[in-house]
Structure formats: C-alpha cells, structure tokens
XYZ file of N, CA, C and O in Angstrom:
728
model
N 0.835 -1.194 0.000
C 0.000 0.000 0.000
C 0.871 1.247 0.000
O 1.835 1.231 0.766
N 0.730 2.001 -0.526
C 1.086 3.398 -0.657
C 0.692 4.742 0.315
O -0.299 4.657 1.041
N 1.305 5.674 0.300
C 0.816 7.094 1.295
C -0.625 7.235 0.709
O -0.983 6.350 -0.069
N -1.505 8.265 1.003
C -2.259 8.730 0.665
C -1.757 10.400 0.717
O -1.405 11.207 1.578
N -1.935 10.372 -0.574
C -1.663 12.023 -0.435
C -2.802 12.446 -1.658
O -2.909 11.897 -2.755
N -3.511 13.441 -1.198
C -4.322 14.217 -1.404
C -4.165 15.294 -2.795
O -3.086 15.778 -3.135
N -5.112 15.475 -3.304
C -5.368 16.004 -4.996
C -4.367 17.168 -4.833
O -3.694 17.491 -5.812
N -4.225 17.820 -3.660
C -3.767 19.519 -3.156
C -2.060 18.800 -2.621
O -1.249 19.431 -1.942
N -1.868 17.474 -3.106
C -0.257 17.343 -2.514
C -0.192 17.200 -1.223
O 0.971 17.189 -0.819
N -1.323 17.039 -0.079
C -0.846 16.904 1.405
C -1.196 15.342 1.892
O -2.260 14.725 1.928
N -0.094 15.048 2.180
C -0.101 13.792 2.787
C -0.910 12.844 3.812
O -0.188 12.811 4.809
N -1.683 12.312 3.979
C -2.810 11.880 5.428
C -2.062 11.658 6.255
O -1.166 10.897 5.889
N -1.983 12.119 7.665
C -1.052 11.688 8.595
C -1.585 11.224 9.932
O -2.088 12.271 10.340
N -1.751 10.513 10.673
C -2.074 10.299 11.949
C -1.192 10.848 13.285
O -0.022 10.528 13.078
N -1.291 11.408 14.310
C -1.025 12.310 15.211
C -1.418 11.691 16.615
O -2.585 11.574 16.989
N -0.211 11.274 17.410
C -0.840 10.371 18.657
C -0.257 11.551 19.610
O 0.779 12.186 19.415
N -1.274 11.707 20.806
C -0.769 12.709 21.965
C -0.900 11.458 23.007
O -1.933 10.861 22.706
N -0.447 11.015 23.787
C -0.365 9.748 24.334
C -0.023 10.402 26.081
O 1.040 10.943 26.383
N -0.983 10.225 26.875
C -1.039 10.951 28.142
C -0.960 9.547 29.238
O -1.263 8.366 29.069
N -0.377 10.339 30.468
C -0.210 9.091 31.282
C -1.172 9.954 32.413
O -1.555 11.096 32.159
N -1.569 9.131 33.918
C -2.408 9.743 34.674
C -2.141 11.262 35.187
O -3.124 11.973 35.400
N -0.594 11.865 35.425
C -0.770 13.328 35.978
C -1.008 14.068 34.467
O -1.301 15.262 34.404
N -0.886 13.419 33.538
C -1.606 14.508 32.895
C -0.384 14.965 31.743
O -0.584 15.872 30.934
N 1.090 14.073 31.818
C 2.035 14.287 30.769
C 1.995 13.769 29.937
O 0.992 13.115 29.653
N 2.943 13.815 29.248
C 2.370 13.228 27.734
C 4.175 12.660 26.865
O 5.270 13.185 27.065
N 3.925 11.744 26.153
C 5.000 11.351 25.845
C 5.322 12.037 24.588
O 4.559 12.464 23.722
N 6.599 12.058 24.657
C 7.723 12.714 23.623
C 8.918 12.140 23.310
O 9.932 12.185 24.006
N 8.762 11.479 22.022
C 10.166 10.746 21.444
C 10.881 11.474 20.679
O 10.720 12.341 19.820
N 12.119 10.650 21.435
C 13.735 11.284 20.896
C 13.550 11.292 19.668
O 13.064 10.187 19.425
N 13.663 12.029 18.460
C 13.783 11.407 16.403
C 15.076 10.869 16.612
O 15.837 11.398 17.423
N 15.467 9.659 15.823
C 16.209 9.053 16.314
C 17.430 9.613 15.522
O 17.405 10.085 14.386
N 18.636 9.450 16.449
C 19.997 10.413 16.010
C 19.957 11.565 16.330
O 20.675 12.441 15.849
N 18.983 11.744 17.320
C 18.927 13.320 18.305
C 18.403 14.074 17.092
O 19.140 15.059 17.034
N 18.028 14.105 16.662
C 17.210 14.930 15.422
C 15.895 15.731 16.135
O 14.900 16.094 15.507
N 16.054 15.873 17.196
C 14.933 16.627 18.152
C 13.902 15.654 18.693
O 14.014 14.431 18.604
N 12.658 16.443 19.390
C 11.642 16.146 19.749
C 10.168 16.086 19.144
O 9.882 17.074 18.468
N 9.063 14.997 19.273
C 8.155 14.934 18.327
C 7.060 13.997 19.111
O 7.491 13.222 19.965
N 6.011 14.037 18.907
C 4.941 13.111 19.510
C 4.808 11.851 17.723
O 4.928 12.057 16.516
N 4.471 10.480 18.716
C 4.178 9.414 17.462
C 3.942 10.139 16.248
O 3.761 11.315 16.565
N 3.859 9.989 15.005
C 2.885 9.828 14.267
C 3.270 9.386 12.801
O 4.417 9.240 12.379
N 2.069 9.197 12.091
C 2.319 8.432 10.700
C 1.959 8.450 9.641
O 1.107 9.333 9.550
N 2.175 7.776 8.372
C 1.392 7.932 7.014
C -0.331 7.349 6.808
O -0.349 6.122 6.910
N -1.071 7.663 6.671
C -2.241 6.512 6.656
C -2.044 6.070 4.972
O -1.605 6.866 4.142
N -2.427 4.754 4.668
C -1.937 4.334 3.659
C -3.497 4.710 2.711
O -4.566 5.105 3.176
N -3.133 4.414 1.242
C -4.378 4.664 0.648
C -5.413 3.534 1.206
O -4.847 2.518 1.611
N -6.603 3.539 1.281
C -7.891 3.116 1.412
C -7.327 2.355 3.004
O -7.751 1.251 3.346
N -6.717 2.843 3.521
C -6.803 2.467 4.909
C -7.426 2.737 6.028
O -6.405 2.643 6.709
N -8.336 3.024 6.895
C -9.266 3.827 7.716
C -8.414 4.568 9.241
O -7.788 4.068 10.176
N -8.640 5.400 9.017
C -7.848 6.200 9.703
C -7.294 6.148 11.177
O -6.205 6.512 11.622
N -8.595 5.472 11.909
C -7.785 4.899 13.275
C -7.191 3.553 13.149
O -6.229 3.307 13.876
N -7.730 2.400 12.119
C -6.639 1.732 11.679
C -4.831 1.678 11.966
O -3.918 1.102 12.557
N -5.364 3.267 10.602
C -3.390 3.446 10.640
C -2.898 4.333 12.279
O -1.739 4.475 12.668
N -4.175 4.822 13.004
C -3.607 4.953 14.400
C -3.085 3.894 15.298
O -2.136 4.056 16.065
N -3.966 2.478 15.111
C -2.986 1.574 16.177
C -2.177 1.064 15.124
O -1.295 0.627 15.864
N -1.786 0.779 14.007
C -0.888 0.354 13.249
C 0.796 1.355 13.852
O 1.934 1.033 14.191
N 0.102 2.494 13.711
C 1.593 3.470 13.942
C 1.818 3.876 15.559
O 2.790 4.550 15.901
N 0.898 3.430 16.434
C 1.041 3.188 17.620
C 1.985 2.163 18.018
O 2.701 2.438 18.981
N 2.108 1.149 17.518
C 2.537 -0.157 17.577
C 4.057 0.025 16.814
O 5.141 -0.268 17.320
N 3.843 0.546 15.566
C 5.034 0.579 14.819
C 5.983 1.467 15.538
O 7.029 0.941 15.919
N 5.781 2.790 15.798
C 6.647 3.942 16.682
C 7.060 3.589 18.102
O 8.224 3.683 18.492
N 6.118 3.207 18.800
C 6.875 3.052 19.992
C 6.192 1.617 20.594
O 6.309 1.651 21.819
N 5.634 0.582 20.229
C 5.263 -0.568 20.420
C 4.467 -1.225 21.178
O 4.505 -2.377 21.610
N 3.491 -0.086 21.338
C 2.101 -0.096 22.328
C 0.963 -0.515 21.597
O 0.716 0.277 20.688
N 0.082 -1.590 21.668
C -0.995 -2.102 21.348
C -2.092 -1.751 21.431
O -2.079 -1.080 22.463
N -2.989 -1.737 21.081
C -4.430 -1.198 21.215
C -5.233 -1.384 22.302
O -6.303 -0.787 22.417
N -4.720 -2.334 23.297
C -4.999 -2.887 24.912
C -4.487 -2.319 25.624
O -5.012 -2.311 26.737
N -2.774 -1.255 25.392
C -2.267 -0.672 26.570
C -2.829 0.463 26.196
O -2.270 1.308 26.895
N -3.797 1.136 25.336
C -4.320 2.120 25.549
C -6.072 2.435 25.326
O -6.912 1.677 24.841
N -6.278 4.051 25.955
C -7.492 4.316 25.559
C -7.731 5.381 24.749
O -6.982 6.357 24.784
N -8.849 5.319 23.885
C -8.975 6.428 22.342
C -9.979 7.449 23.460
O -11.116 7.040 23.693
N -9.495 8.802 24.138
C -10.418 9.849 24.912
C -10.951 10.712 23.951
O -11.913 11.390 24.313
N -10.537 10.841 22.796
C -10.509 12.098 21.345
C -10.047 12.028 20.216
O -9.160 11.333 19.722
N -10.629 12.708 19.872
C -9.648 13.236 18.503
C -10.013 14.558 18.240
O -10.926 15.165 18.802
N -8.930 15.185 16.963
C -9.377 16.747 16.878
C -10.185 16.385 15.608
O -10.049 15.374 14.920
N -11.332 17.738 15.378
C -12.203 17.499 15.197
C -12.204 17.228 13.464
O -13.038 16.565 12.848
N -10.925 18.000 12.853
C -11.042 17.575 11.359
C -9.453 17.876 10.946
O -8.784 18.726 11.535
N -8.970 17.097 9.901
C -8.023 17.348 9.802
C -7.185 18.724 10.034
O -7.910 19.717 9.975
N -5.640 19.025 10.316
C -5.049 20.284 10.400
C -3.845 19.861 9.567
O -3.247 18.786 9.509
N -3.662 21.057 8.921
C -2.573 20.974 7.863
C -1.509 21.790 8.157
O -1.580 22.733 8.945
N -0.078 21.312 7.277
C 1.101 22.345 7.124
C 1.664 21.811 6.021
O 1.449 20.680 5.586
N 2.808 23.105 5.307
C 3.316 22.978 4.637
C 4.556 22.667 5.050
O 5.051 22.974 6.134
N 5.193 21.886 3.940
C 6.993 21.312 4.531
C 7.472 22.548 3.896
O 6.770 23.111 3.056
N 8.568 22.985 4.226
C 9.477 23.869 3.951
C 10.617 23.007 2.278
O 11.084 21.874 2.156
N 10.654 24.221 1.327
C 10.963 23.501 0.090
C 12.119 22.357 0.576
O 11.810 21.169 0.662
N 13.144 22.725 0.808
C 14.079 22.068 1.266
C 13.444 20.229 1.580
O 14.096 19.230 1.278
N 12.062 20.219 2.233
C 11.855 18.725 2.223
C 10.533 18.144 1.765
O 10.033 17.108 2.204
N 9.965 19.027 0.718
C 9.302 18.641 -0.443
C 10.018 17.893 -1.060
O 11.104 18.196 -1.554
N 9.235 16.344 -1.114
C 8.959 14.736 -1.499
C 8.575 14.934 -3.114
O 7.498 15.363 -3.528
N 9.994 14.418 -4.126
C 9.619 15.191 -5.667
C 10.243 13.788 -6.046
O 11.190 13.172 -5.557
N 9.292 13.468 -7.197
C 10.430 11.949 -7.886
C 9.967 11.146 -7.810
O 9.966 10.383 -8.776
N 9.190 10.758 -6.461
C 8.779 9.386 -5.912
C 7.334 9.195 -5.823
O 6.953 8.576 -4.829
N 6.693 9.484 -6.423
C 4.941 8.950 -6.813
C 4.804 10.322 -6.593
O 5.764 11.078 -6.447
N 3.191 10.786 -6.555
C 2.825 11.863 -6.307
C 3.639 13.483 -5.358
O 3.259 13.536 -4.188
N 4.284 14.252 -5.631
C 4.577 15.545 -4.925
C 3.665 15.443 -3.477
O 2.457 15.225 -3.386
N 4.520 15.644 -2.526
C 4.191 15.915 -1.032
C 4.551 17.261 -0.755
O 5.748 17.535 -0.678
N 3.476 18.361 -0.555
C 4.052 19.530 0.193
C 3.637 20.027 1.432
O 3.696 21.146 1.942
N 3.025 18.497 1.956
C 2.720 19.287 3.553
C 1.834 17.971 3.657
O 1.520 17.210 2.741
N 1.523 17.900 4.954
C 0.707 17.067 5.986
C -0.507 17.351 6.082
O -0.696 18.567 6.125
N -1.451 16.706 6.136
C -2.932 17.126 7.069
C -2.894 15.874 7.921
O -2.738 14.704 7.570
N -3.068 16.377 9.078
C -2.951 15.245 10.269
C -4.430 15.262 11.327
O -4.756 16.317 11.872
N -5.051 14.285 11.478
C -5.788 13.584 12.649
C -5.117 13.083 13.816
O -4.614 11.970 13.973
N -5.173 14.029 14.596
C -4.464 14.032 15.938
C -5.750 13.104 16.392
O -6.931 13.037 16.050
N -4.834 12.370 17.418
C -5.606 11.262 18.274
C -5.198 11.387 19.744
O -3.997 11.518 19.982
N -6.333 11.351 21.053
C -5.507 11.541 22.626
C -6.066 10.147 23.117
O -7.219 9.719 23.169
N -4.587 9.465 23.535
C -4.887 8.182 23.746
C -4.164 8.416 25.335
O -3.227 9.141 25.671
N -4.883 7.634 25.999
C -4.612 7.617 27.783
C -3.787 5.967 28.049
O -3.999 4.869 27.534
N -3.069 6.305 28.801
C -2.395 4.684 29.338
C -3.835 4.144 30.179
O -4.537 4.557 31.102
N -3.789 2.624 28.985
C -4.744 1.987 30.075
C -4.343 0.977 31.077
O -5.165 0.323 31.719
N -3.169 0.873 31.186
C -2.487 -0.189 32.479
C -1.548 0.949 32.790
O -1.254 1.915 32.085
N -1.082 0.575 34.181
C -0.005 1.191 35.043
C 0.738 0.973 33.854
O 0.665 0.238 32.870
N 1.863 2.328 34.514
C 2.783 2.597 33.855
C 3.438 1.636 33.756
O 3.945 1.339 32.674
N 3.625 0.787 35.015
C 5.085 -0.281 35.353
C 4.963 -1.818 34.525
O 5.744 -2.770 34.531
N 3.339 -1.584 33.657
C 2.923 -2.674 33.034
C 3.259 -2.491 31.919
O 3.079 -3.432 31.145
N 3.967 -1.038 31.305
C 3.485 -0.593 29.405
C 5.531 -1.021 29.315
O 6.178 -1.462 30.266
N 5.909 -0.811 28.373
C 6.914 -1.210 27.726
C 7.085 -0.117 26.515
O 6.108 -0.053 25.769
N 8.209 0.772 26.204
C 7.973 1.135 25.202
C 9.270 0.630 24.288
O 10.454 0.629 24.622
N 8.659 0.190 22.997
C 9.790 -0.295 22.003
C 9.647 0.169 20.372
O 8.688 0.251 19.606
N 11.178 0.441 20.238
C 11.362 1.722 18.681
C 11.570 0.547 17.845
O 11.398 0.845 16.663
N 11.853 -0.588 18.003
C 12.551 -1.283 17.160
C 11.819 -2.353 16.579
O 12.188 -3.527 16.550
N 10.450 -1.755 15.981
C 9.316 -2.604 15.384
C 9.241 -2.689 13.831
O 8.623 -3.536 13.185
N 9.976 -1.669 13.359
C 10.255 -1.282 12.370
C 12.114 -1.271 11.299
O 13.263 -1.064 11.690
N 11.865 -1.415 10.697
C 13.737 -1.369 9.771
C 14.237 0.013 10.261
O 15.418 0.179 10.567
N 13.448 0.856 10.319
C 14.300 2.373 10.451
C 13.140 3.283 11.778
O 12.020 3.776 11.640
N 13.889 3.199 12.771
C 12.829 3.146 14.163
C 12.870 4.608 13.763
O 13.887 5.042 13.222
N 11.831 5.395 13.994
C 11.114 6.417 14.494
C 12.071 7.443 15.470
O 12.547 8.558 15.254
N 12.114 6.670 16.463
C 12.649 7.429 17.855
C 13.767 6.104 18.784
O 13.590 4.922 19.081
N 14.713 6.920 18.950
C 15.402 5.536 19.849
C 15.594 6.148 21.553
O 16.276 5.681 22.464
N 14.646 7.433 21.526
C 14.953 8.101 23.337
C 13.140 8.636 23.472
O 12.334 8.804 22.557
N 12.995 8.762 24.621
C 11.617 9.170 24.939
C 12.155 9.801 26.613
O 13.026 9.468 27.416
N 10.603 11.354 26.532
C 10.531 11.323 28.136
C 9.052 11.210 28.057
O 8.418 10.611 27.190
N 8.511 11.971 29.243
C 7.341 12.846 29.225
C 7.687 13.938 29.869
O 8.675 14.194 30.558
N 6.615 14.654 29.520
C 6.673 15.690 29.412
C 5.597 16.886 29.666
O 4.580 16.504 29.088
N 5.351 18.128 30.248
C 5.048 18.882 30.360
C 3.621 18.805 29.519
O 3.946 18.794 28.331
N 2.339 18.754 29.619
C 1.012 19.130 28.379
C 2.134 19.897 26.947
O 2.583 19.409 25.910
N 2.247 21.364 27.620
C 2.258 22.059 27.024
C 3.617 22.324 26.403
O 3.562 23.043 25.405
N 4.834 21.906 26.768
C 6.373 21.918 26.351
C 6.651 21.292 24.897
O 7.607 21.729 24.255
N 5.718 20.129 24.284
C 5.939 19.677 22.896
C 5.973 20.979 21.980
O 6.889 21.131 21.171
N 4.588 22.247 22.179
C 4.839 23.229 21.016
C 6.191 23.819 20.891
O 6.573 24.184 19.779
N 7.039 23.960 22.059
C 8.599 24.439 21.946
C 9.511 23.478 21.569
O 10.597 23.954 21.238
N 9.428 22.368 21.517
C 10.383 20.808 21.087
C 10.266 20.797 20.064
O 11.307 20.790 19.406
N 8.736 20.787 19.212
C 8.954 20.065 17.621
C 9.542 20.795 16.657
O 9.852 21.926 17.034
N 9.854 20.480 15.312
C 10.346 21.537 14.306
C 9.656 22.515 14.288
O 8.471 22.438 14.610
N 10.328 23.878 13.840
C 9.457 25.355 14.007
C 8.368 24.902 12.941
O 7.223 25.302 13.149
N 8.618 24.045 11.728
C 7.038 24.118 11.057
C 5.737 23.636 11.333
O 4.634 23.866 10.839
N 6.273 22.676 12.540
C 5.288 21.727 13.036
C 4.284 22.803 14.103
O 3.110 22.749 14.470
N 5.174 23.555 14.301
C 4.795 23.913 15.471
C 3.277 24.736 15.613
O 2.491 24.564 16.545
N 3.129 25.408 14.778
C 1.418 25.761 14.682
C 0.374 24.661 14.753
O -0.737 24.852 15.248
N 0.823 23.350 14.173
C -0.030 22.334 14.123
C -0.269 21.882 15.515
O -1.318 21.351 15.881
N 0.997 22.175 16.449
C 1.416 21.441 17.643
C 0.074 22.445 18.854
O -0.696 22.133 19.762
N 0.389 23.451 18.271
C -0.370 24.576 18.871
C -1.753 24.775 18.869
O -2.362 25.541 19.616
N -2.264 24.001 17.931
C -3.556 23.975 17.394
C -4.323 22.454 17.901
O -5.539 22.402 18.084
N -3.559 21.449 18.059
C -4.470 20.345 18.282
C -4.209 20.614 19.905
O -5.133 20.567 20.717
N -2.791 20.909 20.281
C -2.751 20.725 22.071
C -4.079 21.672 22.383
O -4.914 21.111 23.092
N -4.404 23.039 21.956
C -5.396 24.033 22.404
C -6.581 23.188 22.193
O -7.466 23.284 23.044
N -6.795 22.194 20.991
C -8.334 21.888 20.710
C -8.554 20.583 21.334
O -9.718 20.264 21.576
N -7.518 19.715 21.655
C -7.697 18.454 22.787
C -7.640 18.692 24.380
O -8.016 17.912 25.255
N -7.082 19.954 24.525
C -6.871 20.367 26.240
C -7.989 20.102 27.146
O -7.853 19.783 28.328
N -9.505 20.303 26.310
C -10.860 20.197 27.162
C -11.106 19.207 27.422
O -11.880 19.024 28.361
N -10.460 17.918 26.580
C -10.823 16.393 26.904
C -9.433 15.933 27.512
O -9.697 15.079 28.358
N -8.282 16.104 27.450
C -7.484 15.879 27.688
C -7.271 15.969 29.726
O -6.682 15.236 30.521
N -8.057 17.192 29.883
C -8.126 18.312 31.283
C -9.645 18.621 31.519
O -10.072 19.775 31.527
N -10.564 17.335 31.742
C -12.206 17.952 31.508
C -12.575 19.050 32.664
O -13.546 19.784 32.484
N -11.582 19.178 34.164
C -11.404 20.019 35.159
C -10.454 21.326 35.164
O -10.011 21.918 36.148
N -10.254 21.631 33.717
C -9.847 22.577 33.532
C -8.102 22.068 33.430
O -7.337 21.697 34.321
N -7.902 22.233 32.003
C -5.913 22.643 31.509
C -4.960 23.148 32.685
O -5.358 23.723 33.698
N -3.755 22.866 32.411
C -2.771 23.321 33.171
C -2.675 25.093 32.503
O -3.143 25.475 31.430
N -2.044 25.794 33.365
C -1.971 27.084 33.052
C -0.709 27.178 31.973
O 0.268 26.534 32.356
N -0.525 27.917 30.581
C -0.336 27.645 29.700
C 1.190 28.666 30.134
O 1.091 29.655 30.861
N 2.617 28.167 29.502
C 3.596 28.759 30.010
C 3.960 30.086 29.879
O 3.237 30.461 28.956
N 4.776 31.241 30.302
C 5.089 32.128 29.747
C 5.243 32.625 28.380
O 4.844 33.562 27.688
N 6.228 31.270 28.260
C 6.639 31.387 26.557
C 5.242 31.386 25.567
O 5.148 32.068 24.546
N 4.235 30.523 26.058
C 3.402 30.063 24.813
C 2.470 31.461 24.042
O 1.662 31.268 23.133
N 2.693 32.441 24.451
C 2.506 33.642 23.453
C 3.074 33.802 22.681
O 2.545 33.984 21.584
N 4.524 33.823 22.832
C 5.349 34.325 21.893
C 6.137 33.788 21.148
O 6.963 34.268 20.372
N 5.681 32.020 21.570
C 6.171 31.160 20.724
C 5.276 30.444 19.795
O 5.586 29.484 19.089
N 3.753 31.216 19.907
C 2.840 30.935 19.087
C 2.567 32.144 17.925
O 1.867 32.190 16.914
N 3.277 32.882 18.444
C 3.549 34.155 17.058
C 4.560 33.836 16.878
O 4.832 34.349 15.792
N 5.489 33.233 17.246
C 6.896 32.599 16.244
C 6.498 31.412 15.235
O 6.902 31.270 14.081
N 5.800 30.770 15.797
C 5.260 29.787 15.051
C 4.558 30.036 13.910
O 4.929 29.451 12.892
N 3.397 30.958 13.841
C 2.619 31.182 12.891
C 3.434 32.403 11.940
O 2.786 32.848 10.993
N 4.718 32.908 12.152
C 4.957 33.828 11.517
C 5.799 33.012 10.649
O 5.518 33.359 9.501
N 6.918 31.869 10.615
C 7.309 31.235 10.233
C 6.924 30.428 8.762
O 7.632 29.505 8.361
C-alpha cells in the first residue's frame, strides 16, 4: 500500500498525543537526536484512519491497542506545509505538507505494566523518549510543526483536562507568534 496524499499534494497523517495519569504526555527522541516529536504516521491509501492509528502506535513506539485508551480526537483534519528544502519530488505523487488527525490516547495499564519499544520497524522512528510537560511539545517540535502542535494541544486540552488545563507557560505567546509567523 502506498501514502495517501491528497489532490492539493498533502499527505494523510495520523497524530498520537499519548497521556499518562498526571496529565504528561509522551515525547520521542527522532532518532539520532534529530529533536523532539509526539508518534505519528502515514495513513496508507484506502486504509481507515484509526486503523493506521494503532498500526503506527505499535510501529513507533510498540504499544498495542490494549495498553491504551482512544479519549478524542481533533475534530477535522489540520494541515502544514513542509518547507521547500523537504518537499517529497520523484517518488509517486509531490508531497508539500501534511494534514494530520491528531488522536488523545490515555495509558490503560499502570505505567510499570506498558513497555515502550522503537525497534518494530527497519528504520525506528525514535530511539529516546521522556514525558513531558502538556504544554512543552509546542517548543520541542520543528518550528514548522509547530502551529499544528499549537492547534491540536489548544483543541484536545478540554478532553485531555475535563477540570480545567494546566496554566499555559510564559513562553506560549510568543512562541505561538513565532510559530505562525514562520
């Protein structure tokens, strides 16, 4: 099976925010220190979309559809453009950006029961992980990601926090006009 990428060139992507009980959320190493990033993946053509969520759950960091629970999703796809430099040219259809279905999945066993493993795949994803802060991924991921990062954390926070979000950091003003100016 192949990507699915879209008439407009944007790729289908799946988007895991993966929360443990205080309320952090995991963040894998890109592997070769290439920064910070939450799961996520290609959905293949005619594949159904939470499908390719436990498929790339499993594939990225090696959690099954039993060590977790589906609390959300955002409500319709969110898009970005890749920066020319890593516009996908040559190889089947032109890729110039993502539209991603963010998904908030909760640990459903103790922590001391889950296992996480990169090496499900020929070319792992991530080979370091922490957790992390709700709100610290919009400052970790690539600056292009980062509006996207900004946009699903704000639109999952109500299900994520149904007693009300953590108070949002200093930075996240002015790293959300860095983001969108970018």
């Amino acid at each position: 099976m192949s990507d699915w990428i879209d008439a407009e060139g944007f790729r289908a992507n799946v988007g895991i925010l993966l929360m443990r009980g205080n309320g952090e959320v995991f963040l894998g190493q890109r592997t070769g220190g290439r920064g910070w990033q939450f799961p996520q993946g290609g959905v293949r053509q005619g594949e159904p979309v939470e499908q390719a969520l436990y498929r790339e759950l499993e594939e990225e960091i090696g959690l099954e559809r039993r060590h977790v629970a589906l609390a959300g999703s955002t409500a319709d796809w969110i898009r970005y453009r890749l920066p020319k430099r890593y516009v996908r040219r040559g190889r089947g259809p032109t890729c110039i950006g993502q539209k991603q279905r963010w998904f908030l999945l909760r640990l459903a066993l103790p922590e001391n029961a889950v296992e996480f493993d990169f090496k499900r795949t020929n070319e792992p994803e991530f080979d370091g992980w922490r957790w992390a802060n709700y709100w610290e991924p919009a400052r970790e991921v690539i600056y292009f990601k980062r509006p996207v990062y900004v946009h699903m954390l704000e639109e999952l926070a109500a299900v994520a926090f149904p007693g009300g979000a953590p108070p949002k950091p200093e930075w996240w003003s002015s790293e959300n006009a860095v983001a969108i100016e970018e």
